[in-house]
PDB file of C-alpha atoms in Angstrom:
ATOM      1  CA  UNK Y   1     -22.343 -15.217 -23.135  1.00 48.00           C
ATOM      2  CA  UNK Y   2     -19.235 -14.530 -25.152  1.00 75.00           C
ATOM      3  CA  UNK Y   3     -19.046 -10.863 -26.098  1.00 82.00           C
ATOM      4  CA  UNK Y   4     -18.629 -11.685 -29.788  1.00 85.00           C
ATOM      5  CA  UNK Y   5     -21.939 -13.574 -29.882  1.00 83.00           C
ATOM      6  CA  UNK Y   6     -23.691 -10.726 -28.097  1.00 86.00           C
ATOM      7  CA  UNK Y   7     -22.376  -8.243 -30.677  1.00 89.00           C
ATOM      8  CA  UNK Y   8     -23.517 -10.564 -33.478  1.00 91.00           C
ATOM      9  CA  UNK Y   9     -27.038 -10.772 -32.054  1.00 93.00           C
ATOM     10  CA  UNK Y  10     -27.230  -7.008 -31.554  1.00 95.00           C
ATOM     11  CA  UNK Y  11     -25.923  -6.347 -35.071  1.00 95.00           C
ATOM     12  CA  UNK Y  12     -28.593  -8.621 -36.531  1.00 95.00           C
ATOM     13  CA  UNK Y  13     -31.302  -7.004 -34.407  1.00 96.00           C
ATOM     14  CA  UNK Y  14     -30.108  -3.545 -35.478  1.00 97.00           C
ATOM     15  CA  UNK Y  15     -30.358  -4.481 -39.147  1.00 95.00           C
ATOM     16  CA  UNK Y  16     -33.876  -5.853 -38.723  1.00 96.00           C
ATOM     17  CA  UNK Y  17     -34.995  -2.811 -36.691  1.00 97.00           C
ATOM     18  CA  UNK Y  18     -33.463  -0.453 -39.269  1.00 95.00           C
ATOM     19  CA  UNK Y  19     -35.267  -2.088 -42.165  1.00 94.00           C
ATOM     20  CA  UNK Y  20     -38.634  -2.904 -40.614  1.00 94.00           C
ATOM     21  CA  UNK Y  21     -38.922  -0.440 -37.753  1.00 94.00           C
ATOM     22  CA  UNK Y  22     -38.877  -1.271 -34.068  1.00 95.00           C
ATOM     23  CA  UNK Y  23     -42.615  -1.787 -33.546  1.00 93.00           C
ATOM     24  CA  UNK Y  24     -43.003  -3.939 -36.672  1.00 95.00           C
ATOM     25  CA  UNK Y  25     -40.096  -6.221 -35.745  1.00 94.00           C
ATOM     26  CA  UNK Y  26     -40.779  -9.453 -33.881  1.00 92.00           C
ATOM     27  CA  UNK Y  27     -38.384 -11.417 -31.731  1.00 92.00           C
ATOM     28  CA  UNK Y  28     -38.909 -14.310 -34.158  1.00 92.00           C
ATOM     29  CA  UNK Y  29     -37.605 -12.174 -37.053  1.00 94.00           C
ATOM     30  CA  UNK Y  30     -34.480 -11.290 -35.098  1.00 93.00           C
ATOM     31  CA  UNK Y  31     -33.961 -14.936 -34.158  1.00 91.00           C
ATOM     32  CA  UNK Y  32     -34.443 -15.994 -37.788  1.00 92.00           C
ATOM     33  CA  UNK Y  33     -31.776 -13.478 -38.839  1.00 92.00           C
ATOM     34  CA  UNK Y  34     -29.223 -15.226 -36.609  1.00 90.00           C
ATOM     35  CA  UNK Y  35     -30.470 -18.776 -37.138  1.00 90.00           C
ATOM     36  CA  UNK Y  36     -31.803 -19.504 -33.673  1.00 88.00           C
ATOM     37  CA  UNK Y  37     -35.146 -20.184 -32.040  1.00 85.00           C
ATOM     38  CA  UNK Y  38     -37.070 -17.112 -30.867  1.00 83.00           C
ATOM     39  CA  UNK Y  39     -37.134 -18.359 -27.278  1.00 84.00           C
ATOM     40  CA  UNK Y  40     -33.352 -18.704 -27.295  1.00 84.00           C
ATOM     41  CA  UNK Y  41     -32.955 -14.936 -27.633  1.00 85.00           C
ATOM     42  CA  UNK Y  42     -34.483 -14.583 -24.167  1.00 84.00           C
ATOM     43  CA  UNK Y  43     -31.506 -16.484 -22.806  1.00 81.00           C
ATOM     44  CA  UNK Y  44     -29.355 -13.534 -23.913  1.00 85.00           C
ATOM     45  CA  UNK Y  45     -31.730 -10.547 -23.571  1.00 90.00           C
ATOM     46  CA  UNK Y  46     -34.797 -10.039 -21.424  1.00 91.00           C
ATOM     47  CA  UNK Y  47     -36.724  -8.227 -24.165  1.00 92.00           C
ATOM     48  CA  UNK Y  48     -36.712  -6.721 -27.623  1.00 93.00           C
ATOM     49  CA  UNK Y  49     -36.631  -3.344 -25.879  1.00 95.00           C
ATOM     50  CA  UNK Y  50     -33.389  -4.297 -24.093  1.00 95.00           C
ATOM     51  CA  UNK Y  51     -31.773  -5.083 -27.426  1.00 96.00           C
ATOM     52  CA  UNK Y  52     -32.821  -1.738 -28.862  1.00 97.00           C
ATOM     53  CA  UNK Y  53     -31.660   0.079 -25.745  1.00 97.00           C
ATOM     54  CA  UNK Y  54     -28.208  -1.490 -25.950  1.00 96.00           C
ATOM     55  CA  UNK Y  55     -27.935  -0.754 -29.687  1.00 97.00           C
ATOM     56  CA  UNK Y  56     -28.820   2.916 -29.265  1.00 98.00           C
ATOM     57  CA  UNK Y  57     -26.929   3.549 -26.030  1.00 97.00           C
ATOM     58  CA  UNK Y  58     -23.744   1.978 -27.443  1.00 96.00           C
ATOM     59  CA  UNK Y  59     -23.984   4.121 -30.578  1.00 97.00           C
ATOM     60  CA  UNK Y  60     -24.582   7.319 -28.602  1.00 97.00           C
ATOM     61  CA  UNK Y  61     -21.823   6.569 -26.098  1.00 97.00           C
ATOM     62  CA  UNK Y  62     -19.297   6.186 -28.919  1.00 96.00           C
ATOM     63  CA  UNK Y  63     -20.683   9.223 -30.745  1.00 97.00           C
ATOM     64  CA  UNK Y  64     -20.319  11.388 -27.645  1.00 97.00           C
ATOM     65  CA  UNK Y  65     -16.822  10.100 -26.910  1.00 97.00           C
ATOM     66  CA  UNK Y  66     -15.822  11.396 -30.353  1.00 97.00           C
ATOM     67  CA  UNK Y  67     -17.856  14.608 -30.192  1.00 97.00           C
ATOM     68  CA  UNK Y  68     -16.626  15.457 -26.691  1.00 97.00           C
ATOM     69  CA  UNK Y  69     -13.019  15.041 -27.855  1.00 98.00           C
ATOM     70  CA  UNK Y  70     -13.685  17.396 -30.784  1.00 98.00           C
ATOM     71  CA  UNK Y  71     -15.418  19.971 -28.600  1.00 97.00           C
ATOM     72  CA  UNK Y  72     -12.611  19.863 -26.021  1.00 97.00           C
ATOM     73  CA  UNK Y  73      -9.914  20.389 -28.654  1.00 97.00           C
ATOM     74  CA  UNK Y  74     -10.339  24.186 -28.749  1.00 94.00           C
ATOM     75  CA  UNK Y  75     -10.546  24.254 -32.530  1.00 97.00           C
ATOM     76  CA  UNK Y  76     -11.837  27.212 -34.511  1.00 97.00           C
ATOM     77  CA  UNK Y  77     -15.503  27.103 -35.566  1.00 96.00           C
ATOM     78  CA  UNK Y  78     -14.861  25.877 -39.118  1.00 96.00           C
ATOM     79  CA  UNK Y  79     -12.428  23.220 -37.912  1.00 97.00           C
ATOM     80  CA  UNK Y  80     -14.923  22.139 -35.254  1.00 97.00           C
ATOM     81  CA  UNK Y  81     -17.672  21.724 -37.858  1.00 96.00           C
ATOM     82  CA  UNK Y  82     -15.257  19.786 -40.061  1.00 96.00           C
ATOM     83  CA  UNK Y  83     -14.286  17.503 -37.177  1.00 97.00           C
ATOM     84  CA  UNK Y  84     -17.921  16.964 -36.086  1.00 97.00           C
ATOM     85  CA  UNK Y  85     -18.967  16.047 -39.624  1.00 96.00           C
ATOM     86  CA  UNK Y  86     -16.007  13.679 -39.977  1.00 96.00           C
ATOM     87  CA  UNK Y  87     -16.789  12.066 -36.622  1.00 96.00           C
ATOM     88  CA  UNK Y  88     -20.425  11.706 -37.686  1.00 96.00           C
ATOM     89  CA  UNK Y  89     -19.429   9.793 -40.814  1.00 95.00           C
ATOM     90  CA  UNK Y  90     -17.130   7.568 -38.771  1.00 95.00           C
ATOM     91  CA  UNK Y  91     -20.111   6.728 -36.562  1.00 95.00           C
ATOM     92  CA  UNK Y  92     -22.260   6.016 -39.608  1.00 95.00           C
ATOM     93  CA  UNK Y  93     -19.508   3.639 -40.717  1.00 94.00           C
ATOM     94  CA  UNK Y  94     -19.392   1.904 -37.318  1.00 94.00           C
ATOM     95  CA  UNK Y  95     -23.112   1.991 -36.486  1.00 94.00           C
ATOM     96  CA  UNK Y  96     -25.021   2.493 -39.747  1.00 94.00           C
ATOM     97  CA  UNK Y  97     -28.076   0.515 -38.633  1.00 95.00           C
ATOM     98  CA  UNK Y  98     -28.161   2.217 -35.213  1.00 96.00           C
ATOM     99  CA  UNK Y  99     -28.024   5.628 -36.898  1.00 96.00           C
ATOM    100  CA  UNK Y 100     -30.926   4.640 -39.156  1.00 94.00           C
ATOM    101  CA  UNK Y 101     -32.916   3.457 -36.126  1.00 96.00           C
ATOM    102  CA  UNK Y 102     -32.104   6.647 -34.240  1.00 95.00           C
ATOM    103  CA  UNK Y 103     -33.254   8.757 -37.191  1.00 92.00           C
ATOM    104  CA  UNK Y 104     -36.569   6.917 -37.520  1.00 93.00           C
ATOM    105  CA  UNK Y 105     -37.400   6.045 -33.929  1.00 94.00           C
ATOM    106  CA  UNK Y 106     -35.722   8.375 -31.395  1.00 94.00           C
ATOM    107  CA  UNK Y 107     -38.473  10.985 -31.123  1.00 93.00           C
ATOM    108  CA  UNK Y 108     -41.221   8.381 -30.702  1.00 94.00           C
ATOM    109  CA  UNK Y 109     -39.228   6.282 -28.229  1.00 95.00           C
ATOM    110  CA  UNK Y 110     -38.251   9.276 -26.089  1.00 94.00           C
ATOM    111  CA  UNK Y 111     -41.858  10.501 -25.991  1.00 92.00           C
ATOM    112  CA  UNK Y 112     -43.479   7.159 -25.158  1.00 93.00           C
ATOM    113  CA  UNK Y 113     -41.000   5.039 -23.208  1.00 93.00           C
ATOM    114  CA  UNK Y 114     -39.244   6.444 -20.113  1.00 94.00           C
ATOM    115  CA  UNK Y 115     -36.411   3.966 -20.624  1.00 95.00           C
ATOM    116  CA  UNK Y 116     -35.397   6.019 -23.665  1.00 96.00           C
ATOM    117  CA  UNK Y 117     -35.402   9.475 -22.049  1.00 95.00           C
ATOM    118  CA  UNK Y 118     -31.674   9.650 -22.741  1.00 96.00           C
ATOM    119  CA  UNK Y 119     -32.460   9.990 -26.462  1.00 96.00           C
ATOM    120  CA  UNK Y 120     -34.087  13.385 -25.903  1.00 95.00           C
ATOM    121  CA  UNK Y 121     -31.210  14.404 -23.621  1.00 95.00           C
ATOM    122  CA  UNK Y 122     -28.716  13.441 -26.304  1.00 95.00           C
ATOM    123  CA  UNK Y 123     -30.661  15.351 -28.948  1.00 94.00           C
ATOM    124  CA  UNK Y 124     -30.577  18.511 -26.819  1.00 95.00           C
ATOM    125  CA  UNK Y 125     -26.847  18.090 -26.206  1.00 96.00           C
ATOM    126  CA  UNK Y 126     -26.293  17.481 -29.922  1.00 94.00           C
ATOM    127  CA  UNK Y 127     -28.225  20.634 -30.800  1.00 96.00           C
ATOM    128  CA  UNK Y 128     -26.290  22.744 -28.265  1.00 96.00           C
ATOM    129  CA  UNK Y 129     -22.945  21.539 -29.637  1.00 96.00           C
ATOM    130  CA  UNK Y 130     -23.795  22.289 -33.257  1.00 96.00           C
ATOM    131  CA  UNK Y 131     -25.687  25.552 -32.659  1.00 97.00           C
ATOM    132  CA  UNK Y 132     -22.956  26.785 -30.329  1.00 97.00           C
ATOM    133  CA  UNK Y 133     -20.296  26.099 -32.928  1.00 96.00           C
ATOM    134  CA  UNK Y 134     -22.282  27.819 -35.665  1.00 96.00           C
ATOM    135  CA  UNK Y 135     -22.923  30.833 -33.416  1.00 97.00           C
ATOM    136  CA  UNK Y 136     -19.204  31.017 -32.596  1.00 96.00           C
ATOM    137  CA  UNK Y 137     -18.489  30.963 -36.319  1.00 95.00           C
ATOM    138  CA  UNK Y 138     -20.886  33.829 -37.019  1.00 96.00           C
ATOM    139  CA  UNK Y 139     -19.415  35.866 -34.138  1.00 96.00           C
ATOM    140  CA  UNK Y 140     -15.893  35.236 -35.465  1.00 96.00           C
ATOM    141  CA  UNK Y 141     -17.065  36.166 -38.992  1.00 94.00           C
ATOM    142  CA  UNK Y 142     -16.136  32.697 -40.255  1.00 94.00           C
ATOM    143  CA  UNK Y 143     -19.752  31.838 -41.150  1.00 94.00           C
ATOM    144  CA  UNK Y 144     -22.335  34.041 -42.824  1.00 92.00           C
ATOM    145  CA  UNK Y 145     -24.450  36.117 -40.462  1.00 93.00           C
ATOM    146  CA  UNK Y 146     -27.351  36.339 -42.929  1.00 93.00           C
ATOM    147  CA  UNK Y 147     -28.211  32.654 -42.569  1.00 91.00           C
ATOM    148  CA  UNK Y 148     -30.652  31.425 -39.950  1.00 95.00           C
ATOM    149  CA  UNK Y 149     -28.481  29.437 -37.528  1.00 95.00           C
ATOM    150  CA  UNK Y 150     -31.189  26.913 -36.620  1.00 96.00           C
ATOM    151  CA  UNK Y 151     -32.031  26.269 -40.280  1.00 95.00           C
ATOM    152  CA  UNK Y 152     -28.325  25.917 -41.082  1.00 94.00           C
ATOM    153  CA  UNK Y 153     -27.938  23.428 -38.235  1.00 95.00           C
ATOM    154  CA  UNK Y 154     -30.904  21.374 -39.463  1.00 94.00           C
ATOM    155  CA  UNK Y 155     -29.603  21.392 -43.025  1.00 94.00           C
ATOM    156  CA  UNK Y 156     -26.112  20.212 -42.042  1.00 93.00           C
ATOM    157  CA  UNK Y 157     -27.447  17.668 -39.535  1.00 92.00           C
ATOM    158  CA  UNK Y 158     -29.936  16.159 -41.955  1.00 92.00           C
ATOM    159  CA  UNK Y 159     -27.495  16.210 -44.856  1.00 91.00           C
ATOM    160  CA  UNK Y 160     -24.983  14.224 -42.852  1.00 93.00           C
ATOM    161  CA  UNK Y 161     -27.185  11.743 -40.994  1.00 92.00           C
ATOM    162  CA  UNK Y 162     -29.373  10.790 -43.963  1.00 91.00           C
ATOM    163  CA  UNK Y 163     -26.264   9.105 -45.380  1.00 90.00           C
ATOM    164  CA  UNK Y 164     -27.040   6.155 -43.101  1.00 88.00           C
ATOM    165  CA  UNK Y 165     -29.833   5.271 -45.545  1.00 87.00           C
ATOM    166  CA  UNK Y 166     -27.409   4.654 -48.429  1.00 88.00           C
ATOM    167  CA  UNK Y 167     -23.918   4.260 -46.958  1.00 86.00           C
ATOM    168  CA  UNK Y 168     -22.487   0.743 -46.751  1.00 84.00           C
ATOM    169  CA  UNK Y 169     -19.310   0.034 -44.751  1.00 82.00           C
ATOM    170  CA  UNK Y 170     -16.469  -1.176 -46.922  1.00 81.00           C
ATOM    171  CA  UNK Y 171     -17.865   0.472 -50.044  1.00 80.00           C
ATOM    172  CA  UNK Y 172     -15.996   2.668 -52.494  1.00 86.00           C
ATOM    173  CA  UNK Y 173     -15.489   5.684 -50.217  1.00 87.00           C
ATOM    174  CA  UNK Y 174     -14.113   5.707 -46.696  1.00 91.00           C
ATOM    175  CA  UNK Y 175     -16.015   7.799 -44.125  1.00 92.00           C
ATOM    176  CA  UNK Y 176     -13.315  10.481 -44.085  1.00 93.00           C
ATOM    177  CA  UNK Y 177     -13.537  10.875 -47.880  1.00 93.00           C
ATOM    178  CA  UNK Y 178     -17.312  11.220 -47.775  1.00 93.00           C
ATOM    179  CA  UNK Y 179     -16.975  13.781 -44.973  1.00 94.00           C
ATOM    180  CA  UNK Y 180     -14.452  15.748 -47.041  1.00 94.00           C
ATOM    181  CA  UNK Y 181     -16.798  15.804 -50.043  1.00 92.00           C
ATOM    182  CA  UNK Y 182     -19.808  16.806 -47.923  1.00 93.00           C
ATOM    183  CA  UNK Y 183     -17.813  19.526 -46.194  1.00 93.00           C
ATOM    184  CA  UNK Y 184     -16.627  20.884 -49.508  1.00 92.00           C
ATOM    185  CA  UNK Y 185     -20.227  21.156 -50.715  1.00 91.00           C
ATOM    186  CA  UNK Y 186     -21.591  22.565 -47.461  1.00 90.00           C
ATOM    187  CA  UNK Y 187     -18.797  25.003 -46.693  1.00 90.00           C
ATOM    188  CA  UNK Y 188     -17.713  25.978 -50.198  1.00 86.00           C
ATOM    189  CA  UNK Y 189     -20.840  25.311 -52.278  1.00 81.00           C
ATOM    190  CA  UNK Y 190     -21.204  23.526 -55.593  1.00 71.00           C
ATOM    191  CA  UNK Y 191     -21.166  26.497 -57.955  1.00 74.00           C
ATOM    192  CA  UNK Y 192     -18.014  27.515 -59.794  1.00 75.00           C
ATOM    193  CA  UNK Y 193     -16.520  30.745 -58.535  1.00 69.00           C
ATOM    194  CA  UNK Y 194     -15.858  33.528 -61.007  1.00 64.00           C
TER     195      UNK Y 194
END
């Protein structure tokens, strides 16, 4: 099958999964979204699960390519956080529906379907990268030591990734601009300084 058609089918499936949830989505609904018969999807994919797997694994592969480059760059802790947040918004721009699916479904999928064990592995790797950077920042006296590192990580993570619920590619702000605004609020606060 031409690669472009495959991407089109996966993009449509991702949108349907993101809106309705994986379990509630039928193959017929995905087929309707691309204007084909439900049985025709089985010519391209062996199951609904295979579509979801490809959507999530592609998103995570690209996310980790970007994150690994940031983590290998030997940046300071603040610059690393800035680069990770910016890379996160770029991924939301490229894979908004996949991010929304990941947010809603990853824990359940990893716990109940062995095929999706990599989601839990990715979550642990994600946590190590962010917590390690925050800990480095506290040790270097770049970040406040009075804040709970795990709570700070959860706040930043959730603040960034929830944007997939409202962000639309091609809208008013580019991903880098949204990242800059978020970083300004997270790192510098919203209150005026005296």
